[in-house]
Amino acid sequence: MPEMNFSSFLPEFEGGYNSSETEKVWRAQSAEFREFWITRVMGTDSDLISDEDCDKVIKILDSNGKGNNKHTEAIARAMVSQGAWRRLFNELHKNRKLGSAVNKILTEQDLKLKAQYIDDLYGMEEAQKIYLTGKSGNTISAFIAAFDPFVDLSIISLKDKKLLLDYLKSPYIKEIDKETIGSKIVNSNIEVFKAIKESGVTGDARKLSQYCYFAPVRELWRGEFTSPHEPSASDEAKEFVVTVASDEVDDQLDEIEVRESIKIQGLLAKIGELMGFDIWLPNPDRARVAKVWQPKDPRTLLTTLPLSYDKATQSTIGLIDVIWIKNKRSIARAFEVEHTTSIYSGILRMADLVALQPDIKIKMHIVAPSDRQEKFSTEIRRPVFSYMTNGRLSDMCTFISYDDVRHIAELEHLSYTKDGILENFEVSAERSDD
């Protein structure tokens, strides 16, 4: 069998790629994004941008956006929750300085100036609080690609661009880490585009991006492999994608951050209590959490788990950081707060629970600072968690950031709010053809 190179799958890809239809879709979607940006985000009114208006554009930016499915087209999988997108747009609308900084990036044609404006944005403290300035550049790159999807690649992650540059043997791979974040984002778009074309694949930025994430091509450069996965009624022939993670060890964090994780535990307990759930906390954590949260009704904090599981399962459940229990007899949601410990340990505890009780139906969440989201995505997609008897753990367990927990805790009328609202803030690690 001949060795496969980057362009080997082009005939197969083009057989299912409708260039004219794709161009039509993206001209319309880019125009919709630009109109939203000009009239709503940059508008001079002081009104909040509605969730409905935000969601129409989030659907364009993020393949995980509300309403998207395998048949819709979005820029990429941006690793930003629905709720965080909504807050981001409203903050850009409210904060004129911040909105103008992003607007300069989107409208600037001089690439050196565009890179400088991105650097300026990354230097703004308020930008760091709303997912605008992550180290992979996902959010700002998604904006740039939506503004002109035929010129700017929909490959929004710097990590993926570096993998592509390395696979395609671009000389720029030796220079990228010497550059500022702005130069990396701008120049990597140019150099990846160039390297792809030199490999024999031609077309506009949208086509090239789609080709890179075409399943057999993606395997070549991203170090992933696929395996058959038994489809369910709601999981029609979904591709089973696994990443082999490195043995990278999480950095240990200081005592201030230890206290921060306890605050988040307390907030999760408070949110659950307001939504009408009973709360379980591990015995070793109770005294520390009590300094930041006290239940209004002492009976809300359970002293024993009212669950009919075997001893091994009870022991595993008892160590989970926060559990919301419905009607004193069933688990509604389970949360592992990961700050000073390895992300892997929290995921492993969830996997242990699923392995002990394969039929258990619990919504599980890893809660951590937003800069650990990529680590979560990598770890939960390890082979050990992807070949589980009852499916992939990444289909059962999602990520929620500290910032989103704080935001949820500040929402009005939580006592009248159902726990389904968390779905606006969770992010799945499952890969799509971004």
Coordinates of C-alpha atoms in Angstrom, one line a residue:
M1 CA 0.0 0.0 0.0
P2 CA 1.5 3.4 -1.0
E3 CA 2.4 5.8 1.8
M4 CA -0.2 8.4 2.4
N5 CA 0.8 12.1 2.1
F6 CA -1.2 15.2 2.9
S7 CA -2.9 15.5 -0.5
S8 CA -3.7 11.8 -0.9
F9 CA -7.3 12.2 0.3
L10 CA -8.1 15.2 -1.8
P11 CA -10.2 13.3 -4.4
E12 CA -12.2 11.6 -1.7
F13 CA -12.7 14.9 0.1
E14 CA -13.7 16.8 -3.0
G15 CA -16.2 14.1 -3.9
G16 CA -18.3 15.2 -0.9
Y17 CA -17.4 18.9 -0.8
N18 CA -19.7 21.3 -2.6
S19 CA -17.6 24.4 -3.2
S20 CA -20.4 26.6 -4.6
E21 CA -22.8 25.7 -1.8
T22 CA -20.2 26.2 0.9
E23 CA -19.3 29.6 -0.5
K24 CA -22.9 30.6 -0.5
V25 CA -23.4 29.5 3.1
W26 CA -20.3 31.4 4.3
R27 CA -21.0 34.6 2.4
A28 CA -24.3 34.7 4.2
Q29 CA -22.9 33.7 7.6
S30 CA -20.0 36.1 7.4
A31 CA -22.4 38.9 6.5
E32 CA -24.6 38.0 9.4
F33 CA -21.6 38.1 11.8
R34 CA -20.5 41.4 10.5
E35 CA -24.0 43.0 10.8
F36 CA -24.3 41.7 14.4
W37 CA -20.8 43.0 15.2
I38 CA -21.5 46.5 13.7
T39 CA -25.1 47.0 14.8
R40 CA -25.2 45.2 18.2
V41 CA -21.7 44.8 19.6
M42 CA -20.4 48.2 18.4
G43 CA -23.8 49.8 18.6
T44 CA -24.1 53.0 20.7
D45 CA -27.2 51.9 22.7
S46 CA -26.8 50.7 26.3
D47 CA -29.2 47.8 26.0
L48 CA -28.2 44.2 26.7
I49 CA -27.8 42.0 23.7
S50 CA -30.4 39.3 24.1
D51 CA -29.5 35.6 24.4
E52 CA -31.5 35.0 21.2
D53 CA -29.4 37.5 19.2
C54 CA -26.1 36.2 20.7
D55 CA -27.0 32.6 20.0
K56 CA -27.6 33.2 16.3
V57 CA -23.9 34.4 16.0
I58 CA -22.5 31.8 18.5
K59 CA -23.9 29.2 16.1
I60 CA -21.7 30.6 13.4
L61 CA -18.6 30.8 15.5
D62 CA -18.7 27.6 17.5
S63 CA -19.7 24.1 16.3
N64 CA -20.7 23.4 19.9
G65 CA -23.0 26.4 19.8
K66 CA -26.7 25.9 20.7
G67 CA -28.6 24.6 17.7
N68 CA -25.7 23.2 15.7
N69 CA -25.5 19.7 14.6
K70 CA -23.4 17.6 12.2
H71 CA -25.2 19.1 9.2
T72 CA -24.6 22.8 10.1
E73 CA -21.5 24.8 9.4
A74 CA -19.6 26.7 12.0
I75 CA -16.1 28.2 12.1
A76 CA -14.7 25.8 14.6
R77 CA -15.0 24.1 18.0
A78 CA -14.0 27.1 20.1
M79 CA -13.9 25.5 23.6
V80 CA -16.1 28.4 25.0
S81 CA -19.4 27.7 26.7
Q82 CA -22.7 29.2 25.5
G83 CA -23.0 31.4 28.6
A84 CA -19.4 32.6 28.3
W85 CA -20.0 33.7 24.7
R86 CA -23.1 35.6 25.7
R87 CA -21.2 37.4 28.5
L88 CA -18.4 38.1 26.2
F89 CA -20.6 39.9 23.6
N90 CA -22.3 41.9 26.2
E91 CA -19.0 42.9 27.8
L92 CA -17.6 44.0 24.4
H93 CA -20.8 46.0 23.9
K94 CA -20.7 47.6 27.3
N95 CA -17.0 48.2 27.5
R96 CA -16.3 50.6 24.7
K97 CA -12.5 50.4 25.1
L98 CA -12.5 46.7 24.9
G99 CA -15.0 46.5 22.0
S100 CA -13.0 49.1 20.0
A101 CA -9.8 47.1 20.6
V102 CA -11.4 44.0 19.0
N103 CA -12.9 46.0 16.3
K104 CA -9.5 47.3 15.3
I105 CA -8.2 43.8 15.0
L106 CA -11.1 42.7 12.8
T107 CA -11.0 45.7 10.4
E108 CA -7.3 46.3 10.1
Q109 CA -5.8 45.2 6.7
D110 CA -2.2 45.8 7.5
L111 CA -1.0 42.5 9.0
K112 CA 1.7 44.0 11.2
L113 CA -0.7 46.4 12.7
K114 CA -3.3 43.6 13.2
A115 CA -0.6 41.6 15.1
Q116 CA 0.2 44.7 17.2
Y117 CA -3.5 45.2 18.0
I118 CA -3.8 41.6 19.1
D119 CA -0.8 42.1 21.4
D120 CA -2.5 45.2 22.8
L121 CA -5.7 43.2 23.5
Y122 CA -3.7 40.5 25.3
G123 CA -2.3 43.2 27.5
M124 CA -5.7 44.4 28.7
E125 CA -6.7 42.9 32.0
E126 CA -10.4 43.0 31.3
A127 CA -9.9 40.9 28.1
Q128 CA -8.3 38.1 30.2
K129 CA -11.5 37.7 32.2
I130 CA -13.9 37.0 29.3
Y131 CA -12.1 34.3 27.3
L132 CA -10.7 36.7 24.8
T133 CA -7.0 36.0 25.4
G134 CA -6.4 32.3 25.8
K135 CA -3.0 31.0 24.9
S136 CA -4.3 29.1 21.9
G137 CA -6.0 32.2 20.5
N138 CA -9.3 30.4 19.9
T139 CA -11.7 33.2 20.5
I140 CA -10.1 36.1 18.7
S141 CA -9.1 33.7 15.9
A142 CA -12.8 32.6 15.6
F143 CA -13.8 36.3 15.2
I144 CA -11.2 36.9 12.6
A145 CA -12.2 33.8 10.6
A146 CA -15.9 34.7 10.8
F147 CA -15.1 38.2 9.6
D148 CA -13.5 36.8 6.4
P149 CA -13.8 33.0 6.2
F150 CA -12.3 32.9 2.7
V151 CA -9.0 34.6 3.6
D152 CA -8.6 33.6 7.3
L153 CA -8.4 29.9 8.2
S154 CA -11.0 28.3 10.4
I155 CA -8.1 26.5 12.1
I156 CA -8.3 28.7 15.2
S157 CA -6.1 26.9 17.6
L158 CA -2.4 27.8 17.6
K159 CA -1.7 24.3 18.9
D160 CA -3.3 22.8 15.8
K161 CA -1.5 25.2 13.5
K162 CA 1.8 24.2 15.1
L163 CA 1.1 20.6 14.6
L164 CA 0.2 21.3 10.9
L165 CA 3.3 23.4 10.4
D166 CA 5.4 20.6 11.9
Y167 CA 3.8 17.9 9.8
L168 CA 4.1 19.9 6.6
K169 CA 7.7 20.7 7.4
S170 CA 7.3 24.4 7.2
P171 CA 10.5 26.3 8.1
Y172 CA 8.3 28.8 10.1
I173 CA 7.8 26.1 12.8
K174 CA 11.3 27.1 14.0
E175 CA 10.3 30.8 14.3
I176 CA 6.8 30.7 15.7
D177 CA 7.7 30.4 19.4
K178 CA 10.0 33.4 19.2
E179 CA 7.1 35.7 18.2
T180 CA 4.5 37.6 20.2
I181 CA 1.0 36.2 20.5
G182 CA -0.3 38.6 17.9
S183 CA 2.4 37.7 15.4
K184 CA 1.8 34.0 16.0
I185 CA -1.9 34.4 15.3
V186 CA -1.4 36.5 12.2
N187 CA 1.7 34.8 10.7
S188 CA 0.6 31.3 11.4
N189 CA -2.5 31.8 9.3
I190 CA -0.3 32.9 6.4
E191 CA 2.3 30.1 6.8
V192 CA -0.2 27.3 7.3
F193 CA -2.1 28.5 4.2
K194 CA 1.1 28.5 2.3
A195 CA 2.3 25.1 3.5
I196 CA -1.1 23.5 2.7
K197 CA -1.0 24.9 -0.9
E198 CA 2.6 23.7 -1.4
S199 CA 1.4 20.2 -0.4
G200 CA -0.8 20.2 -3.5
V201 CA -4.2 21.2 -1.8
T202 CA -5.6 24.4 -3.2
G203 CA -8.7 26.5 -2.6
D204 CA -9.9 29.3 -0.3
A205 CA -9.3 29.3 3.5
R206 CA -12.6 27.6 4.3
K207 CA -12.0 24.7 2.0
L208 CA -8.4 24.2 3.2
S209 CA -9.5 24.3 6.8
Q210 CA -12.2 21.7 6.2
Y211 CA -9.7 19.5 4.4
C212 CA -7.3 19.6 7.3
Y213 CA -10.1 18.3 9.6
F214 CA -11.3 15.7 7.2
A215 CA -11.0 12.5 9.3
P216 CA -8.3 10.6 7.4
V217 CA -6.3 13.8 6.9
R218 CA -6.6 14.8 10.6
E219 CA -5.1 11.5 11.6
L220 CA -1.9 12.3 9.6
W221 CA -1.0 15.5 11.5
R222 CA -2.8 15.5 14.8
G223 CA -1.7 12.2 16.1
E224 CA -5.2 10.9 16.5
F225 CA -6.8 7.7 15.4
T226 CA -10.3 6.5 14.9
S227 CA -12.1 3.4 15.9
P228 CA -15.6 2.0 15.3
H229 CA -18.1 3.1 17.9
E230 CA -21.4 1.4 18.2
P231 CA -24.0 4.1 17.4
S232 CA -27.1 4.7 19.6
A233 CA -30.3 6.3 18.5
S234 CA -28.9 9.7 19.4
D235 CA -25.4 9.0 18.2
E236 CA -25.8 8.0 14.6
A237 CA -22.5 6.7 13.3
K238 CA -20.6 9.3 15.4
E239 CA -16.9 9.1 14.8
F240 CA -14.9 7.7 17.7
V241 CA -11.9 9.9 18.1
V242 CA -9.1 9.3 20.6
T243 CA -6.0 11.3 21.5
V244 CA -2.9 9.7 23.1
A245 CA -1.9 12.2 25.8
S246 CA 1.6 13.0 27.0
D247 CA 2.7 12.3 30.5
E248 CA 2.8 16.0 31.3
V249 CA 2.5 16.6 35.1
D250 CA 0.3 19.5 36.3
D251 CA 2.2 22.3 38.2
Q252 CA 1.5 22.5 41.8
L253 CA -0.3 25.6 42.9
D254 CA 0.0 27.7 46.0
E255 CA -2.1 28.0 49.2
I256 CA -4.1 30.9 47.8
E257 CA -5.3 28.7 45.0
V258 CA -6.1 25.9 47.5
R259 CA -8.4 28.3 49.2
E260 CA -9.9 29.3 45.8
S261 CA -11.0 25.7 45.1
I262 CA -12.8 25.6 48.5
K263 CA -14.6 28.8 47.6
I264 CA -15.8 27.1 44.4
Q265 CA -16.9 24.0 46.3
G266 CA -18.9 26.4 48.5
L267 CA -20.5 28.1 45.5
L268 CA -21.5 24.9 43.9
A269 CA -23.1 23.8 47.2
K270 CA -24.9 27.2 47.4
I271 CA -26.2 27.0 43.8
G272 CA -27.4 23.4 44.3
E273 CA -29.2 24.3 47.6
L274 CA -30.9 27.3 45.9
M275 CA -32.1 25.0 43.1
G276 CA -33.7 22.7 45.6
F277 CA -31.1 19.9 45.9
D278 CA -29.6 18.3 48.9
I279 CA -25.9 18.5 49.1
W280 CA -23.1 16.0 49.7
L281 CA -19.6 17.0 50.5
P282 CA -16.7 14.7 51.4
N283 CA -16.2 14.5 55.1
P284 CA -12.6 15.8 55.0
D285 CA -13.7 19.0 53.2
R286 CA -16.7 19.9 55.3
A287 CA -14.9 22.1 57.9
R288 CA -13.1 24.1 55.2
V289 CA -16.2 24.6 53.0
A290 CA -18.2 25.6 56.1
K291 CA -16.1 28.8 56.2
V292 CA -17.6 29.9 52.9
W293 CA -21.0 28.2 52.8
Q294 CA -23.5 27.3 55.5
P295 CA -26.8 25.7 54.4
K296 CA -30.0 27.7 55.3
D297 CA -31.5 24.4 56.4
P298 CA -28.9 22.1 58.1
R299 CA -30.7 19.1 56.7
T300 CA -29.7 20.2 53.2
L301 CA -26.1 19.0 53.9
L302 CA -26.4 15.3 54.1
T303 CA -24.5 13.3 56.7
T304 CA -24.9 10.0 55.0
L305 CA -25.5 9.0 51.3
P306 CA -29.0 7.8 50.9
L307 CA -28.1 5.6 48.0
S308 CA -28.5 1.9 47.5
Y309 CA -25.1 1.0 46.0
D310 CA -22.5 -1.5 47.0
K311 CA -19.7 -0.5 49.3
A312 CA -17.1 0.1 46.6
T313 CA -19.5 2.5 44.8
Q314 CA -20.5 4.2 48.0
S315 CA -16.8 4.8 48.8
T316 CA -16.2 6.3 45.4
I317 CA -19.2 8.5 45.4
G318 CA -18.4 9.7 48.9
L319 CA -15.1 11.2 47.8
I320 CA -16.6 13.3 44.9
D321 CA -16.2 17.0 45.8
V322 CA -19.8 18.2 45.4
I323 CA -22.9 16.1 44.7
W324 CA -26.4 17.5 44.1
I325 CA -29.0 14.9 45.3
K326 CA -32.6 15.0 44.2
N327 CA -35.5 13.9 46.5
K328 CA -32.9 12.4 48.9
R329 CA -32.5 9.3 46.8
S330 CA -30.9 10.0 43.4
I331 CA -27.8 11.9 42.2
A332 CA -28.6 14.8 39.8
R333 CA -25.1 16.1 39.2
A334 CA -21.6 15.4 40.4
F335 CA -18.7 17.9 40.5
E336 CA -15.0 17.4 40.8
V337 CA -13.2 20.7 41.6
E338 CA -9.6 20.4 40.2
H339 CA -7.2 23.2 41.2
T340 CA -4.1 21.9 43.0
T341 CA -4.5 18.3 42.0
S342 CA -4.1 16.8 38.6
I343 CA -7.1 17.1 36.2
Y344 CA -6.5 13.4 35.6
S345 CA -7.4 12.4 39.2
G346 CA -10.8 14.0 39.0
I347 CA -11.5 12.4 35.7
L348 CA -10.3 9.0 37.0
R349 CA -12.8 9.3 40.0
M350 CA -15.6 9.8 37.5
A351 CA -14.4 6.9 35.4
D352 CA -14.3 4.7 38.5
L353 CA -17.9 5.6 39.3
V354 CA -19.0 4.7 35.7
A355 CA -17.0 1.5 35.7
L356 CA -18.6 0.4 39.0
Q357 CA -22.1 1.3 37.9
P358 CA -22.3 1.1 34.0
D359 CA -26.0 1.9 34.0
I360 CA -25.7 4.9 36.3
K361 CA -27.2 8.1 34.7
I362 CA -25.4 11.0 36.4
K363 CA -24.4 14.3 34.8
M364 CA -20.7 14.8 35.7
H365 CA -18.6 17.9 35.6
I366 CA -14.9 18.7 36.1
V367 CA -14.7 22.3 37.5
A368 CA -11.4 24.1 37.1
P369 CA -9.8 27.5 36.1
S370 CA -10.5 28.2 32.4
D371 CA -6.8 27.9 31.5
R372 CA -7.0 24.2 32.4
Q373 CA -9.8 23.4 29.9
E374 CA -7.4 22.2 27.2
K375 CA -5.8 19.9 29.8
F376 CA -9.2 18.5 30.6
S377 CA -9.9 17.9 26.9
T378 CA -6.6 16.1 26.4
E379 CA -6.9 13.9 29.5
I380 CA -10.5 12.8 29.2
R381 CA -9.8 11.6 25.6
R382 CA -7.1 9.2 26.7
P383 CA -7.7 5.7 25.3
V384 CA -8.4 4.3 28.8
F385 CA -11.5 6.7 29.0
S386 CA -12.5 6.2 25.4
Y387 CA -12.9 2.5 25.3
M388 CA -15.2 2.1 28.3
T389 CA -17.9 -0.6 28.2
N390 CA -20.7 1.9 28.0
G391 CA -19.1 4.5 25.8
R392 CA -16.7 7.4 26.0
L393 CA -16.3 9.2 29.3
S394 CA -16.1 12.4 27.2
D395 CA -19.8 11.9 26.3
M396 CA -20.7 11.8 30.0
C397 CA -18.5 14.3 31.7
T398 CA -18.1 18.0 30.8
F399 CA -15.9 21.0 31.8
I400 CA -17.2 24.1 33.7
S401 CA -14.9 26.9 34.5
Y402 CA -14.5 28.7 37.8
D403 CA -15.6 32.0 36.1
D404 CA -18.8 30.3 34.9
V405 CA -19.6 29.0 38.4
R406 CA -19.1 32.5 39.8
H407 CA -21.4 33.8 37.1
I408 CA -24.1 31.2 37.8
A409 CA -24.0 32.0 41.5
E410 CA -24.7 35.6 40.8
L411 CA -27.8 34.9 38.6
E412 CA -31.1 36.2 39.9
H413 CA -33.9 33.8 40.9
L414 CA -31.8 30.7 41.2
S415 CA -34.4 29.2 43.5
Y416 CA -36.8 29.3 40.5
T417 CA -34.1 28.0 38.0
K418 CA -33.7 24.4 36.9
D419 CA -30.2 22.8 36.9
G420 CA -30.5 22.5 33.1
I421 CA -29.1 26.0 33.0
L422 CA -25.7 24.5 33.5
E423 CA -25.8 23.2 29.9
N424 CA -25.3 26.8 28.8
F425 CA -22.0 26.9 30.6
E426 CA -20.5 23.4 30.2
V427 CA -18.1 22.5 27.5
S428 CA -17.7 19.0 26.1
A429 CA -14.3 17.6 25.2
E430 CA -15.7 15.7 22.3
R431 CA -14.0 16.6 19.0
S432 CA -16.0 17.7 16.0
D433 CA -14.7 18.4 12.5
D434 CA -13.8 21.9 13.4

